[in-house]
PDB file of C-alpha atoms in Angstrom:
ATOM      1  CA  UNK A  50     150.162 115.667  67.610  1.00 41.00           C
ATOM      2  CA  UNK A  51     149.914 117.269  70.788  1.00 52.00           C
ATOM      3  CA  UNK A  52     153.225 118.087  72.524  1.00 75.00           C
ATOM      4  CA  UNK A  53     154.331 120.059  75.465  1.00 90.00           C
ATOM      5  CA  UNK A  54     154.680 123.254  73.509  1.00 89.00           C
ATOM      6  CA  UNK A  55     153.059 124.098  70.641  1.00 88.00           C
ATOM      7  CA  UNK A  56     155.230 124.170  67.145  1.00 86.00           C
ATOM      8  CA  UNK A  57     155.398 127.954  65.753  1.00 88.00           C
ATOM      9  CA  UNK A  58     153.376 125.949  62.708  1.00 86.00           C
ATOM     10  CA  UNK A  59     150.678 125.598  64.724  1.00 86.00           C
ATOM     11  CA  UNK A  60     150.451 128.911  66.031  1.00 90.00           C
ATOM     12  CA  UNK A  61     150.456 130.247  62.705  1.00 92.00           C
ATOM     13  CA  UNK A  62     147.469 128.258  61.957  1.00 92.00           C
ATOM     14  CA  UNK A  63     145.363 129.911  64.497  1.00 95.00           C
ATOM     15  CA  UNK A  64     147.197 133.676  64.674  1.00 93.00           C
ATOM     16  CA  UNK A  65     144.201 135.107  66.277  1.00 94.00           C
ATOM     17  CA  UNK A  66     143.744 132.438  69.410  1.00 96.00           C
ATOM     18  CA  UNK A  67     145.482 133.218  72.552  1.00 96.00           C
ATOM     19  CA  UNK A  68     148.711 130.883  73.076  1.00 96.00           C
ATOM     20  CA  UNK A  69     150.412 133.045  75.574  1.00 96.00           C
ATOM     21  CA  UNK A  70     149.972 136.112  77.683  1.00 96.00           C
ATOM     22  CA  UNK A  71     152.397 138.895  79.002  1.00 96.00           C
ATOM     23  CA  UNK A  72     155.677 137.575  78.374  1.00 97.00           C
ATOM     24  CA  UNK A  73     157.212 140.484  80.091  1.00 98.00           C
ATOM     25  CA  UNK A  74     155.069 139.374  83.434  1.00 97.00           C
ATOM     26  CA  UNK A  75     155.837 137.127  86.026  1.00 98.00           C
ATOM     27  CA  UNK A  76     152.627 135.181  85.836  1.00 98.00           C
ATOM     28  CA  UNK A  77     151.412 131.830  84.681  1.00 98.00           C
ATOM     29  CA  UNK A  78     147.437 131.059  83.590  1.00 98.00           C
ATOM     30  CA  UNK A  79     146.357 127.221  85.545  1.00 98.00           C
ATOM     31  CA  UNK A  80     143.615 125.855  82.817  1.00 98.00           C
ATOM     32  CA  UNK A  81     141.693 122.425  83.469  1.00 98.00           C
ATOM     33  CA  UNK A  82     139.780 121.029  80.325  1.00 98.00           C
ATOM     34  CA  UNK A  83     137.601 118.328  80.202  1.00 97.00           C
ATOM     35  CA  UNK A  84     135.591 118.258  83.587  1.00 97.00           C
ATOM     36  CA  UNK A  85     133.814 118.812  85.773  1.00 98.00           C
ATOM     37  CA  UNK A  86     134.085 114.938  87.147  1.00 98.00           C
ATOM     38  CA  UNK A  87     133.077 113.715  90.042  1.00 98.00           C
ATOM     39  CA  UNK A  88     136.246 111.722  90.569  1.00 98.00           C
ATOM     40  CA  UNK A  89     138.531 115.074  90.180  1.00 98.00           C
ATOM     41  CA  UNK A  90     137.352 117.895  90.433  1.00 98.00           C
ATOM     42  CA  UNK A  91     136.632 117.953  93.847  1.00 98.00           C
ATOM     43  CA  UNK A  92     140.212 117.149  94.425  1.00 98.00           C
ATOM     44  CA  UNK A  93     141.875 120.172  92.332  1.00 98.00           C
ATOM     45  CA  UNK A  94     139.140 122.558  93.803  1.00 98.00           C
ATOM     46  CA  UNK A  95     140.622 121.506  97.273  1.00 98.00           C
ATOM     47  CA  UNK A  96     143.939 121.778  96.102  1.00 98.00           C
ATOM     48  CA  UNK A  97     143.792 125.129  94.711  1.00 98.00           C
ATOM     49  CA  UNK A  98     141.883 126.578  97.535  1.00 98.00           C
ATOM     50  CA  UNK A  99     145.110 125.040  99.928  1.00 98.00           C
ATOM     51  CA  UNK A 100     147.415 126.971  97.466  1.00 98.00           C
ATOM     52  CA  UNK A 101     144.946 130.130  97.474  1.00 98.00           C
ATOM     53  CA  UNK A 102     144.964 130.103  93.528  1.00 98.00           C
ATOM     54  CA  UNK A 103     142.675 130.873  90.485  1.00 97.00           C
ATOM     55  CA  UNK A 104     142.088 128.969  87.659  1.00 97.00           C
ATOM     56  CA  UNK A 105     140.239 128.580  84.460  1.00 97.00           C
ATOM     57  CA  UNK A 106     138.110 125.371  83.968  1.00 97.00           C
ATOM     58  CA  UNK A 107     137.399 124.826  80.186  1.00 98.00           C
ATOM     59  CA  UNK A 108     134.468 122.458  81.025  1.00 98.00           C
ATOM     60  CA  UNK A 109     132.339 119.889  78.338  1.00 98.00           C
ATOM     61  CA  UNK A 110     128.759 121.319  78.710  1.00 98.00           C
ATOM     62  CA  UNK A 111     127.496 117.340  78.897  1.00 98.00           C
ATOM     63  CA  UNK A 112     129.396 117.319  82.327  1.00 98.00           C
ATOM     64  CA  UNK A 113     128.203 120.376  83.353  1.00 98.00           C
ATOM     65  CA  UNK A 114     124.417 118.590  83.231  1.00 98.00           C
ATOM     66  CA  UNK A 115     125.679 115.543  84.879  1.00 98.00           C
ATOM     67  CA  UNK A 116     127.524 117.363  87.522  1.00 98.00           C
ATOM     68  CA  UNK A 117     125.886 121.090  88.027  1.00 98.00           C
ATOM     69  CA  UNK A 118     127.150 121.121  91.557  1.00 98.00           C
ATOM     70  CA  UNK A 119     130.078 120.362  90.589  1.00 98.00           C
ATOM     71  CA  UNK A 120     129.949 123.457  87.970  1.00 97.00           C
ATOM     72  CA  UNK A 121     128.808 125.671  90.737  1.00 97.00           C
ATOM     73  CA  UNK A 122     131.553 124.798  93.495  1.00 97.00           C
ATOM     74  CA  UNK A 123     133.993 126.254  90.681  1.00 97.00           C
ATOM     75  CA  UNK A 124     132.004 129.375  90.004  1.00 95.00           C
ATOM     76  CA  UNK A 125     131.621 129.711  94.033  1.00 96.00           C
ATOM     77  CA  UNK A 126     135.177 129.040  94.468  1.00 96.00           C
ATOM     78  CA  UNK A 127     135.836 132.299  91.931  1.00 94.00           C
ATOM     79  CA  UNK A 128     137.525 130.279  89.447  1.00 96.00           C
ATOM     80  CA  UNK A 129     137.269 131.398  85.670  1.00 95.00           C
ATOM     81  CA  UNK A 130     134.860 129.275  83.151  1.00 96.00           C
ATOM     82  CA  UNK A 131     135.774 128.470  79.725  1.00 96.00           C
ATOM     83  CA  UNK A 132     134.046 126.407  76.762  1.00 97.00           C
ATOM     84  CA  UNK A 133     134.919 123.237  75.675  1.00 98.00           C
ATOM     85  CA  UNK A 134     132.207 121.877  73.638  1.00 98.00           C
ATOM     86  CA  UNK A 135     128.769 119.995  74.752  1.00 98.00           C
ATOM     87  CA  UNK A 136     130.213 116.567  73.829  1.00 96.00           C
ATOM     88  CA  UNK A 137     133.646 117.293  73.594  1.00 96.00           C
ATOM     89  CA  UNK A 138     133.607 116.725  69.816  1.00 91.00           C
ATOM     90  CA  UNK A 139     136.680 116.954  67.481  1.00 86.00           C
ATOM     91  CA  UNK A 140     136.049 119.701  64.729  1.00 80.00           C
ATOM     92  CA  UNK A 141     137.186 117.319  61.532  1.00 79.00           C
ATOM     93  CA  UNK A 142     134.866 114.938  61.939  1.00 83.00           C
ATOM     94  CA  UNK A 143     131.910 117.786  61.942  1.00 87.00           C
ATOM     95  CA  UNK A 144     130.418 120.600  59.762  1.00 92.00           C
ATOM     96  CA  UNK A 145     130.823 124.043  60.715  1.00 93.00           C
ATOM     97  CA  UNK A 146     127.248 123.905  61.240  1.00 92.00           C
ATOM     98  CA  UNK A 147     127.278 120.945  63.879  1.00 96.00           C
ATOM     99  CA  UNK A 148     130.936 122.106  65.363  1.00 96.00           C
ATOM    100  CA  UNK A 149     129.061 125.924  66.412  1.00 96.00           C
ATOM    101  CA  UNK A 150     125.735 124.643  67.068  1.00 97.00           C
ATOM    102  CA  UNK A 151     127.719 122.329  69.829  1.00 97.00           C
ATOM    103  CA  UNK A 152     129.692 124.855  71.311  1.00 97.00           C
ATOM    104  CA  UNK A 153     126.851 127.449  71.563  1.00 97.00           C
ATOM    105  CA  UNK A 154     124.980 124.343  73.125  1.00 98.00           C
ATOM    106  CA  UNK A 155     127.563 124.184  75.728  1.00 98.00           C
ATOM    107  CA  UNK A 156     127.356 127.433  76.549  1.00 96.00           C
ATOM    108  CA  UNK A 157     123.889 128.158  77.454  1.00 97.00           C
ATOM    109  CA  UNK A 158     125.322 126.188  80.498  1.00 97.00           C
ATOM    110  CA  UNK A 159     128.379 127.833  80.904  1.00 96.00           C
ATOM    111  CA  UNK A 160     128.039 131.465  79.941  1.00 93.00           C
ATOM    112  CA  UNK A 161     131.493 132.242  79.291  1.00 95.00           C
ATOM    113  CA  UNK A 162     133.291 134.326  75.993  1.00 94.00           C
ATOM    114  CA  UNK A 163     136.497 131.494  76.254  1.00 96.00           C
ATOM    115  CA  UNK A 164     136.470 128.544  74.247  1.00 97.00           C
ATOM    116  CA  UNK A 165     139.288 125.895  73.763  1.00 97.00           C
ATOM    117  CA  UNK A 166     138.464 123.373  70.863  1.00 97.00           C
ATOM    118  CA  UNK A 167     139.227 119.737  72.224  1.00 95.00           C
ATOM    119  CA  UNK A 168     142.588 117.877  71.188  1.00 91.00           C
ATOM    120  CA  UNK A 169     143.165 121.746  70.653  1.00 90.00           C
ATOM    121  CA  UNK A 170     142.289 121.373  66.862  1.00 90.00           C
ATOM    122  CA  UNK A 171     139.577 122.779  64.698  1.00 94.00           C
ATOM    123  CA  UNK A 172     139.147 123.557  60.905  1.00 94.00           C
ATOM    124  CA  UNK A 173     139.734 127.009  60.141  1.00 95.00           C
ATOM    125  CA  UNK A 174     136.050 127.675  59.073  1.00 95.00           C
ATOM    126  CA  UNK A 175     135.223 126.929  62.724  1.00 96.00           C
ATOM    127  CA  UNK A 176     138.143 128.444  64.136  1.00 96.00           C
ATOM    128  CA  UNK A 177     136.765 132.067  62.283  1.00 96.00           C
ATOM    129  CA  UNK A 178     133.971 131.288  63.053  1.00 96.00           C
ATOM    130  CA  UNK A 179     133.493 130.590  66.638  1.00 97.00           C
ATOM    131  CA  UNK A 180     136.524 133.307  66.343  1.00 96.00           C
ATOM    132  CA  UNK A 181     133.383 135.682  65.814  1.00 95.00           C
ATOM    133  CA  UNK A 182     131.372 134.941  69.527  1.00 93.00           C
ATOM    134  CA  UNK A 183     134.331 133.737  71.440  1.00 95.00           C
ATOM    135  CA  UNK A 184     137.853 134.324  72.413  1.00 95.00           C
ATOM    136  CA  UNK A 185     139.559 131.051  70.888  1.00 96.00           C
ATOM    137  CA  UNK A 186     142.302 130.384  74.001  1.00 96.00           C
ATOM    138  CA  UNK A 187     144.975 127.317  73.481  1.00 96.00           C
ATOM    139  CA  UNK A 188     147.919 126.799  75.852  1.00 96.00           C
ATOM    140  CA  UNK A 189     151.609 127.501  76.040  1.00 97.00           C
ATOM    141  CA  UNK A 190     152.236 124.206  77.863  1.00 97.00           C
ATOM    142  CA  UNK A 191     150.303 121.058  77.567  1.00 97.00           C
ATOM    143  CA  UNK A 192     151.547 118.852  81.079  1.00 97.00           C
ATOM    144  CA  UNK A 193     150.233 115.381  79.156  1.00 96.00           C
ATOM    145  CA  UNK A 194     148.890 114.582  82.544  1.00 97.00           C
ATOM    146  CA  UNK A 195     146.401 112.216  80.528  1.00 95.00           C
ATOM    147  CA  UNK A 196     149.050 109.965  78.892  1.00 95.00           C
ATOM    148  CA  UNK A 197     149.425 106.744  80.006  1.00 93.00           C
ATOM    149  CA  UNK A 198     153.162 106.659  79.105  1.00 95.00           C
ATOM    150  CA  UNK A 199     153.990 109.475  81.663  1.00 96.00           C
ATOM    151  CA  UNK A 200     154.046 109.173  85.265  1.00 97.00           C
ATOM    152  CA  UNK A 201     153.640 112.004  88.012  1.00 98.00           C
ATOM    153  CA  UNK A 202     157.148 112.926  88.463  1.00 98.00           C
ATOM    154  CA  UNK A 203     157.240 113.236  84.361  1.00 97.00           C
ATOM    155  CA  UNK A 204     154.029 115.574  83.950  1.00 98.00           C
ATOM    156  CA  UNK A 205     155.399 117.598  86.802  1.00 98.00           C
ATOM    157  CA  UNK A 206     158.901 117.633  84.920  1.00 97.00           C
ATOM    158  CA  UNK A 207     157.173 119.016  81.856  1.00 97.00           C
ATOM    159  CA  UNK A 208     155.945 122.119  83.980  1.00 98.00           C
ATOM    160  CA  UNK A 209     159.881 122.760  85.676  1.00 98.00           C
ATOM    161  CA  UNK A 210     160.908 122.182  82.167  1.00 97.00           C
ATOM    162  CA  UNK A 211     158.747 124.493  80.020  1.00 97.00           C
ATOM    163  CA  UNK A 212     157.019 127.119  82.161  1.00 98.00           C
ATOM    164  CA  UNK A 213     157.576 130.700  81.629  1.00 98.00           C
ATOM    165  CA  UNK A 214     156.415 134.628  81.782  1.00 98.00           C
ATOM    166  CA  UNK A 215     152.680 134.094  80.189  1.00 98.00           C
ATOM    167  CA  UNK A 216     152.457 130.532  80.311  1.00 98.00           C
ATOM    168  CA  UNK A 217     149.027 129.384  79.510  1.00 98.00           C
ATOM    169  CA  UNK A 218     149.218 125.685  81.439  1.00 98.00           C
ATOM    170  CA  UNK A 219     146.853 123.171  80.698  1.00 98.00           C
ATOM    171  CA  UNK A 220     146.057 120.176  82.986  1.00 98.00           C
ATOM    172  CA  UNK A 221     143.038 117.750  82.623  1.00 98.00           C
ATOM    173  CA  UNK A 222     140.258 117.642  85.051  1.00 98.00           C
ATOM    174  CA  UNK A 223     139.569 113.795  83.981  1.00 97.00           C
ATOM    175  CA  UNK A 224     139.691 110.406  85.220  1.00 97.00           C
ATOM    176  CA  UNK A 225     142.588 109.645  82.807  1.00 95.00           C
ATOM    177  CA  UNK A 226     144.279 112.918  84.364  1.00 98.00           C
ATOM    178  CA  UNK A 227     143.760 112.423  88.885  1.00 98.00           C
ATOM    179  CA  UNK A 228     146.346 109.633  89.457  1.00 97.00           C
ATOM    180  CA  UNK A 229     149.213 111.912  88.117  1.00 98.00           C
ATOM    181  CA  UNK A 230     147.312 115.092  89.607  1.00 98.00           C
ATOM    182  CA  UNK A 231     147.311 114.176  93.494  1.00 98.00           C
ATOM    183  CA  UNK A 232     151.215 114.631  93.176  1.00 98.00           C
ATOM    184  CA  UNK A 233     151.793 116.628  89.902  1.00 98.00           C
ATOM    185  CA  UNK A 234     149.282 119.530  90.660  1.00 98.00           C
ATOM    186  CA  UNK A 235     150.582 120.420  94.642  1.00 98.00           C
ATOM    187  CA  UNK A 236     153.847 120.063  93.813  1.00 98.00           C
ATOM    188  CA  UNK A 237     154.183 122.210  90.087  1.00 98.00           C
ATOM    189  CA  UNK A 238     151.860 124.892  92.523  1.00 98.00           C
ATOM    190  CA  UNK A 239     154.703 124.792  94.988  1.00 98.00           C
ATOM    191  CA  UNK A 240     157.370 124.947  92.376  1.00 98.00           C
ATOM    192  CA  UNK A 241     155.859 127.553  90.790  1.00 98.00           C
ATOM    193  CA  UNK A 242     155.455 129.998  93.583  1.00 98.00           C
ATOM    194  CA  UNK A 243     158.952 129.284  94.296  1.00 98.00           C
ATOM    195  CA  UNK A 244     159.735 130.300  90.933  1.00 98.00           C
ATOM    196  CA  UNK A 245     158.265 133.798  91.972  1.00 98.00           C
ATOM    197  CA  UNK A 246     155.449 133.441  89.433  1.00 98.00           C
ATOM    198  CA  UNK A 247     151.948 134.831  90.243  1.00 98.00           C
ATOM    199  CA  UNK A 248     148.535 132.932  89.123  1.00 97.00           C
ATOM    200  CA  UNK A 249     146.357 134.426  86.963  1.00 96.00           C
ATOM    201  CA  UNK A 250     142.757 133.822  85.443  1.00 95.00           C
ATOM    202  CA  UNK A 251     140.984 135.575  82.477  1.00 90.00           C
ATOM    203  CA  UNK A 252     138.417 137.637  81.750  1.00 74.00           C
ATOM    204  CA  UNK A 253     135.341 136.310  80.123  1.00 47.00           C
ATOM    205  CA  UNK A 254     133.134 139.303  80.760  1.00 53.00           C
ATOM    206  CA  UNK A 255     131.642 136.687  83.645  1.00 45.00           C
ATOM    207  CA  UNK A 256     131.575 137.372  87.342  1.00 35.00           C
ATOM    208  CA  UNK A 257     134.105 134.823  88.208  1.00 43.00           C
ATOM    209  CA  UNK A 258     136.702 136.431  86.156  1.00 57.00           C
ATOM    210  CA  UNK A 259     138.508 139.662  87.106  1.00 40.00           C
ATOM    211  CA  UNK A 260     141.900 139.708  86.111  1.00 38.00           C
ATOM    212  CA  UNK A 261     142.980 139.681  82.207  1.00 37.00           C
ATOM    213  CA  UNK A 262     146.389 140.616  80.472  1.00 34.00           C
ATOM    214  CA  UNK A 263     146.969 141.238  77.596  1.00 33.00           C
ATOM    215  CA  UNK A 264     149.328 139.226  75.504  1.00 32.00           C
TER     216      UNK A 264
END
């Protein structure tokens, strides 16, 4: 189950992947999975630019060959790329074999060295691995923009509530995800800044990523 902080159980599972950066550092890391969508992305890429901040945009490669302008307006716009799978496929229901062969798929689109596994599980033979090629990055705090029991003023609750030095944020860049986002997204930003907390990206060893910490 997927809550807004990961249990230390869970972390232990995956001791390698990145949960959280600099903890001594005033700085949070925006992440989007799922997109890019036609019916959101365009929105968050307007909102960030308003907000003059970076993010990193774990995208499913099968979007990416729907929507290649849509992939390119993020890589013009600077923002970081990360891997999220071709088909956004859940690593229990698939070989090792299949679960690789799917991300590596993905990223002869994306060319990036950051992958998040969807539903942020995998087995741990895929988890070592794709541990091997890529730099296996998970979150610190999960909005749950996509559920269906939250509303906006919840989701951007979850963010006031749990943020903090190194915070690795996910939102969704989905259809299940914009309703919540045209309020949730401007206003954590705004919170956020207020909080004094600068925005940070990571580096993937791609052009659109210049700034990595260390956790």
């Amino acid at each position: 189950m997927i809550i807004e902080q990961p249990a230390i159980w869970l972390r232990w599972l995956y001791p390698h992947a990145t949960w959280r950066m600099n903890k001594h550092e005033r700085a949070v890391y925006l992440t989007f999975d799922d997109g890019p969508v036609p019916a959101a992305t365009p929105f968050i890429l307007d909102t960030l630019a308003e907000f003059d901040v970076k993010a990193t945009f774990f995208m499913v490669g099968d979007n990416v060959r729907k929507y290649p302008e849509l992939y390119q307006q993020v890589v013009d716009a600077g923002h970081c790329i990360g891997n999220h799978t071709y088909n956004h496929i859940g690593g229990f229901r698939h070989s090792i074999s299949e679960y690789c062969a799917n991300a590596d798929k993905a990223n002869e689109l994306l060319h990036t060295k950051l992958f998040r596994p969807p539903h942020g599980w995998m087995r741990l033979d895929q988890y070592y691995k794709l541990g091997q090629r890529y730099r296996i990055v998970m979150w610190d705090l999960v909005t749950r923009d996509y559920s269906k029991w939250l509303t906006s003023q919840e989701v951007l609750n979850n963010v006031r509530r749990y943020a903090r030095n190194g915070s690795i944020i996910t939102f969704h860049d989905s259809v299940k995800s914009i309703d919540k986002l045209h309020f949730a997204l401007p206003e954590s930003i705004k919170w956020l800044k207020k909080q004094g907390y600068e925005f940070k990206v990571f580096d993937s060893q791609d052009a659109n990523c210049s700034i990595f910490t260390e956790k």
